Short mmCIF file of N, CA and C in Angstrom, two decimals:
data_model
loop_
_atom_site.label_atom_id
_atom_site.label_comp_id
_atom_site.label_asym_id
_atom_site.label_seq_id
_atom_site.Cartn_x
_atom_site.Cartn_y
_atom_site.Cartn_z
N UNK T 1 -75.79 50.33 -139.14
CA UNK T 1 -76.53 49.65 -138.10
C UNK T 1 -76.07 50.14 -136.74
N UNK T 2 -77.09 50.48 -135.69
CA UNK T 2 -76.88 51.17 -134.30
C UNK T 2 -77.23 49.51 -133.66
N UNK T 3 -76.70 49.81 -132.42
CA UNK T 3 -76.82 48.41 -131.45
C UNK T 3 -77.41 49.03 -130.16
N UNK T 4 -78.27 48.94 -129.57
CA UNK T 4 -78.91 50.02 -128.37
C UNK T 4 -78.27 49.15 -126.95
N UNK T 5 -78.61 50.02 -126.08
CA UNK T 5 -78.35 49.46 -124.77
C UNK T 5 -79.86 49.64 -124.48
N UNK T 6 -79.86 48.47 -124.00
CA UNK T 6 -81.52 48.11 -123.18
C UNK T 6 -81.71 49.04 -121.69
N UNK T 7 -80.92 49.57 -121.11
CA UNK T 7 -80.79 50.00 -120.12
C UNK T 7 -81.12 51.67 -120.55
N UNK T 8 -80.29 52.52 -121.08
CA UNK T 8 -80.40 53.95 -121.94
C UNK T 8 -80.72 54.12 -122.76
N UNK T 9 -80.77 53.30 -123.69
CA UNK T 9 -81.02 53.72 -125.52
C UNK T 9 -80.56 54.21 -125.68
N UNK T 10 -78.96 54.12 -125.24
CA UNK T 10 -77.99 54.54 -126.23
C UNK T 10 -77.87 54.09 -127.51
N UNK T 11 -77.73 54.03 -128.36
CA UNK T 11 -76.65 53.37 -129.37
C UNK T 11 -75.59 53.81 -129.94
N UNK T 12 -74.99 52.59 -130.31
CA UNK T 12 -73.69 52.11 -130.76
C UNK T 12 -73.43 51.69 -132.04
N UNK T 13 -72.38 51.74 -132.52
CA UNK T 13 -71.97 51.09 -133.87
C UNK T 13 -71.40 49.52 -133.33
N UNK T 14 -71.61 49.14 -134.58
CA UNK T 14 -71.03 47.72 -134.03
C UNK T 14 -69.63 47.42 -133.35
N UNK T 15 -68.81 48.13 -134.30
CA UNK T 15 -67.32 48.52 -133.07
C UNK T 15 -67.50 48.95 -131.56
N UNK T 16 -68.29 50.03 -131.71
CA UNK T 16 -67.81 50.53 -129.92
C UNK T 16 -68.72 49.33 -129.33
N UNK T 17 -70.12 49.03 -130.21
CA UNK T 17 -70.54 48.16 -129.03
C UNK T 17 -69.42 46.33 -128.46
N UNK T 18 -69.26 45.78 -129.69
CA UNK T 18 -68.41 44.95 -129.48
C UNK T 18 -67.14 44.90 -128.56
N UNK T 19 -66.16 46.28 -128.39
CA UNK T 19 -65.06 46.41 -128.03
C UNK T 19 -65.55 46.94 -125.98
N UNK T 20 -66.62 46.75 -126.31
CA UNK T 20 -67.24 46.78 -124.70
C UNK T 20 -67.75 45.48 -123.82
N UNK T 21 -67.45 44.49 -124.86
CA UNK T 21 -67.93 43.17 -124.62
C UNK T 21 -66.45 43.07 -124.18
N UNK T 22 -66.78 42.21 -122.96
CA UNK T 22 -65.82 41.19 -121.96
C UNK T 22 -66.09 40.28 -121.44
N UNK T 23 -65.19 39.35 -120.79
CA UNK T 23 -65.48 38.09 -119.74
C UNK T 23 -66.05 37.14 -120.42
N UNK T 24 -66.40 36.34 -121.39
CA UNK T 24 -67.32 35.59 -122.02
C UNK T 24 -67.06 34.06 -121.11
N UNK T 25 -68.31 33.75 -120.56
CA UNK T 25 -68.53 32.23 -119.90
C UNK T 25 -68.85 31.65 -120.84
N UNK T 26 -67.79 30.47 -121.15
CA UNK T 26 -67.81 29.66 -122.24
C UNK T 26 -69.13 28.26 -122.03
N UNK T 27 -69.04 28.18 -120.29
CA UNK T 27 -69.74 27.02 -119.79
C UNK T 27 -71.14 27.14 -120.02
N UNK T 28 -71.52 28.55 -119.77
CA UNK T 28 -72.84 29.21 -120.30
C UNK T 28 -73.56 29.83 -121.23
N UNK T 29 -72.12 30.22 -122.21
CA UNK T 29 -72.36 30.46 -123.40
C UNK T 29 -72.35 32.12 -123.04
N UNK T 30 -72.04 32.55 -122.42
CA UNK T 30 -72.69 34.06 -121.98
C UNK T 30 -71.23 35.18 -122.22
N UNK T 31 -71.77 36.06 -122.65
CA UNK T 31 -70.85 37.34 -122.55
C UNK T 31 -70.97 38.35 -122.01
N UNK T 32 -70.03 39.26 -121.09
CA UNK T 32 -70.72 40.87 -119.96
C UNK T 32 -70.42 41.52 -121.23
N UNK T 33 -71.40 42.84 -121.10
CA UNK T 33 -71.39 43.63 -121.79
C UNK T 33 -71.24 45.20 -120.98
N UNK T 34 -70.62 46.13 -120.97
CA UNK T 34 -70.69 47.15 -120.20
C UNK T 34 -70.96 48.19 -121.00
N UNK T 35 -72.24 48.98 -121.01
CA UNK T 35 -72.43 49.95 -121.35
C UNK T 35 -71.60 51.26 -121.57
N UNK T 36 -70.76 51.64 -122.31
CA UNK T 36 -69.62 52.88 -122.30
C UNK T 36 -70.69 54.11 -121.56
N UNK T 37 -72.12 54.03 -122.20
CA UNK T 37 -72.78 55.59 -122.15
C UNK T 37 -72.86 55.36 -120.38
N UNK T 38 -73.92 54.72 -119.83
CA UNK T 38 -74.30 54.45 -118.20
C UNK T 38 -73.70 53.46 -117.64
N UNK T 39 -73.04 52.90 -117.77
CA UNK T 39 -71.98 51.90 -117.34
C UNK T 39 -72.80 50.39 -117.00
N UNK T 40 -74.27 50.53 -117.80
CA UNK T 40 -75.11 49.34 -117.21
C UNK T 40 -74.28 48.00 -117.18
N UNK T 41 -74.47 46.55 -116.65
CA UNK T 41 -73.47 45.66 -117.17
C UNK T 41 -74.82 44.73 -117.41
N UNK T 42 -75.00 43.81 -118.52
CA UNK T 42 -75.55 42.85 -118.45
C UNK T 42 -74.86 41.95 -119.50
N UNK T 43 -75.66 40.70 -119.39
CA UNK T 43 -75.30 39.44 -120.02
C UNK T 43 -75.79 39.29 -121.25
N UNK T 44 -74.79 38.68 -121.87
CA UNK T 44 -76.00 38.24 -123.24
C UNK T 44 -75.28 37.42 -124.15
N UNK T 45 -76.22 36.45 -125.04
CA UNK T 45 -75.69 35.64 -125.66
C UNK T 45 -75.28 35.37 -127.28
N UNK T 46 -74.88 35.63 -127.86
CA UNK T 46 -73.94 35.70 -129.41
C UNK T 46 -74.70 34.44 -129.53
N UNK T 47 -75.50 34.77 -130.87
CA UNK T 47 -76.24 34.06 -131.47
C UNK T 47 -75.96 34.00 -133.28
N UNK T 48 -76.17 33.57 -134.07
CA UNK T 48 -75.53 34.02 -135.32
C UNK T 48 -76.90 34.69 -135.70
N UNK T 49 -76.49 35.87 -136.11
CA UNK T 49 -77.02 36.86 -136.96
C UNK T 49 -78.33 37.61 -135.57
N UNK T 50 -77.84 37.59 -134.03
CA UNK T 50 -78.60 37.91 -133.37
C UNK T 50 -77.99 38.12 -131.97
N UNK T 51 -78.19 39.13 -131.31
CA UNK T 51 -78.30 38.93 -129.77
C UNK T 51 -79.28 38.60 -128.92
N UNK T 52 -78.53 37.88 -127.79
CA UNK T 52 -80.03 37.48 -126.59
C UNK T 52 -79.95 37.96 -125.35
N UNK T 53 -80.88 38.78 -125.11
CA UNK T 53 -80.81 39.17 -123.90
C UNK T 53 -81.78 38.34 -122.96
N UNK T 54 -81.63 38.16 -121.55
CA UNK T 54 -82.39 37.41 -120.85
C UNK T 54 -82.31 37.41 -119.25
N UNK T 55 -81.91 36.06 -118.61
CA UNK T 55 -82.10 35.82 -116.93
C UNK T 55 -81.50 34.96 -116.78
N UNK T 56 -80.98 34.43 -115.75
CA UNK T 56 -80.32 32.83 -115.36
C UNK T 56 -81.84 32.57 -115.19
N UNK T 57 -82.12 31.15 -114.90
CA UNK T 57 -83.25 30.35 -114.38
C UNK T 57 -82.95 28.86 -114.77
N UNK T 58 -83.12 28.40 -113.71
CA UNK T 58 -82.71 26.57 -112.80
C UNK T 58 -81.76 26.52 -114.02
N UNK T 59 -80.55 27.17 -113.36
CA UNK T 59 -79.46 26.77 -113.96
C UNK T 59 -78.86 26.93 -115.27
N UNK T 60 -79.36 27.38 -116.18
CA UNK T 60 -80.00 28.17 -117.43
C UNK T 60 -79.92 29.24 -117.98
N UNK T 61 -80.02 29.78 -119.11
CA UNK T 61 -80.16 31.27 -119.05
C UNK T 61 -80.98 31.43 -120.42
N UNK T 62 -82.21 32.22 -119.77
CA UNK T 62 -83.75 31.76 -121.08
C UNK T 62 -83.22 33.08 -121.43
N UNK T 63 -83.76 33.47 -122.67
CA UNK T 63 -83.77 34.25 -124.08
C UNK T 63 -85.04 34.53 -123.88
N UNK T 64 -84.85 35.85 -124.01
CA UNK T 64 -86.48 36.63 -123.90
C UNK T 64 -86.65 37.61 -124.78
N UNK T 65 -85.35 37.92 -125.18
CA UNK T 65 -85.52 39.25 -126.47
C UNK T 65 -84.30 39.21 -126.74
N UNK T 66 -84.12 39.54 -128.15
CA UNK T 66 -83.18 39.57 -129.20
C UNK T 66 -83.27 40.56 -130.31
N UNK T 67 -82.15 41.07 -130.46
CA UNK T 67 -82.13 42.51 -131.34
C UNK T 67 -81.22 41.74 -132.34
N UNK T 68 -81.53 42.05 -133.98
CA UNK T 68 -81.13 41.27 -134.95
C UNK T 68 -79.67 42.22 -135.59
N UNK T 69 -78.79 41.40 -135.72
CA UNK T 69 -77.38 42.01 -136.25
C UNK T 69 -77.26 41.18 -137.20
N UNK T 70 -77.57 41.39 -139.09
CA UNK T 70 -77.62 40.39 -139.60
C UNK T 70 -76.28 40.44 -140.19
N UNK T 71 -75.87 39.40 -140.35
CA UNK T 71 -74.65 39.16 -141.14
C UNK T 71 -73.57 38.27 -139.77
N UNK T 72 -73.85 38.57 -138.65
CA UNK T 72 -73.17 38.38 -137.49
C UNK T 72 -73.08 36.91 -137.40
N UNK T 73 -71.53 36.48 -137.10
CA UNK T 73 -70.88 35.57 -136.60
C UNK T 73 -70.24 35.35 -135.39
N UNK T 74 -70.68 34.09 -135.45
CA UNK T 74 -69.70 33.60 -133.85
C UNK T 74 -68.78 32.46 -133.95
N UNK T 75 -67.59 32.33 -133.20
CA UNK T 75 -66.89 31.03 -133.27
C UNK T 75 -66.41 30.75 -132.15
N UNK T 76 -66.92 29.73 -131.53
CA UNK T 76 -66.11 29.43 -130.01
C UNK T 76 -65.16 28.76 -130.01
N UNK T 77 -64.08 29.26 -129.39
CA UNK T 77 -63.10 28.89 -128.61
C UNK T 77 -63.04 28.43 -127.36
N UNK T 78 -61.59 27.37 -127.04
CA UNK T 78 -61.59 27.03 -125.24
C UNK T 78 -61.51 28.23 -124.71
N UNK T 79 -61.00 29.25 -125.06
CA UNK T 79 -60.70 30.76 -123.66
C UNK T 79 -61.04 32.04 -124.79
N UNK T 80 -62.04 31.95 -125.86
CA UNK T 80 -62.47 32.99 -125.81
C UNK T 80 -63.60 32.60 -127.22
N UNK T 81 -64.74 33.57 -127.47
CA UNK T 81 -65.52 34.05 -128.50
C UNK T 81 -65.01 34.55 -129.39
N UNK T 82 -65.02 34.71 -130.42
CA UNK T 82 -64.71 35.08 -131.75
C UNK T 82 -66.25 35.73 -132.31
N UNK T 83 -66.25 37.18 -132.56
CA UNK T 83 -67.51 37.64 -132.93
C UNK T 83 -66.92 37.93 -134.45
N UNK T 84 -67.94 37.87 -135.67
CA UNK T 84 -67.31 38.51 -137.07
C UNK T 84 -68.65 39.09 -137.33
N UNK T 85 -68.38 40.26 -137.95
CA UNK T 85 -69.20 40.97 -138.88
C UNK T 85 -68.83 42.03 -140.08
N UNK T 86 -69.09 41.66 -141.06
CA UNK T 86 -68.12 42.37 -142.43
C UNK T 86 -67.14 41.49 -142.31
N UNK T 87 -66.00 42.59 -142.08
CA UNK T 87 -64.43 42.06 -142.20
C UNK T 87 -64.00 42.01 -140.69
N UNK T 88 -64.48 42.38 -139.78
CA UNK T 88 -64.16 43.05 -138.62
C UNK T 88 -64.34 41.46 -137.42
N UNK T 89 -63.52 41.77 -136.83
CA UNK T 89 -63.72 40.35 -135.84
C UNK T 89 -63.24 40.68 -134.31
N UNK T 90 -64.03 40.78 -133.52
CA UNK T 90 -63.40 40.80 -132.02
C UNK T 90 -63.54 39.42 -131.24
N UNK T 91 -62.69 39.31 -130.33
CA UNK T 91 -62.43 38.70 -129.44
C UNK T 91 -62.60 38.75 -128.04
N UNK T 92 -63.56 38.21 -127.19
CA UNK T 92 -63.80 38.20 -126.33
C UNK T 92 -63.28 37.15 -125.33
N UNK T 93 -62.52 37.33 -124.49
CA UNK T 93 -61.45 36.39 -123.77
C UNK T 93 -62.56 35.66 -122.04
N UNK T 94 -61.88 34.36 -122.11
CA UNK T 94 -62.54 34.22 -121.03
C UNK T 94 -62.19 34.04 -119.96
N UNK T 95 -62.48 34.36 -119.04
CA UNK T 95 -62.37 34.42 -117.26
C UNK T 95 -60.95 33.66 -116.80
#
């Protein structure tokens, strides 16, 4: 499974893309993501068995498209995300 960047169409394996994920806002549910290929940065939200890409709005942040990672887990923590897929688990720490 490839994971694209919405910005290049790059893709990624689930490792490099995960180990590019940082900062996760726990209050918002949100995680930065930095593109390794173009350095794009956007937001997005760990969904089980899905990502969401989207916008803030009144306070919010709507889901407008989602690229499916099936098998994918999430577990929140007070100061960080817990992503699993297979055996493999990263950690995304927060602010």
């Amino acid at each position: 499974m490839l994971i694209p960047c919405l910005a290049c169409g790059s893709r990624f394996r689930p490792d490099d893309y995960f180990r590019a994920c940082h900062d996760y806002n726990r209050g918002r549910d949100l995680v930065s993501w930095t593109c390794p290929a173009c350095g794009n940065r956007d937001d997005l939200r760990v969904l089980p068995g899905e990502l969401g890409f989207g916008y803030p709005a009144r306070g919010r942040y709507a889901v407008n498209r989602t690229i499916a990672v099936p098998g994918m887990r999430r577990q929140r923590h007070d100061l960080r995300l817990e992503i699993s897929l297979d055996k493999r688990t990263w950690r995304v720490l927060s602010r």
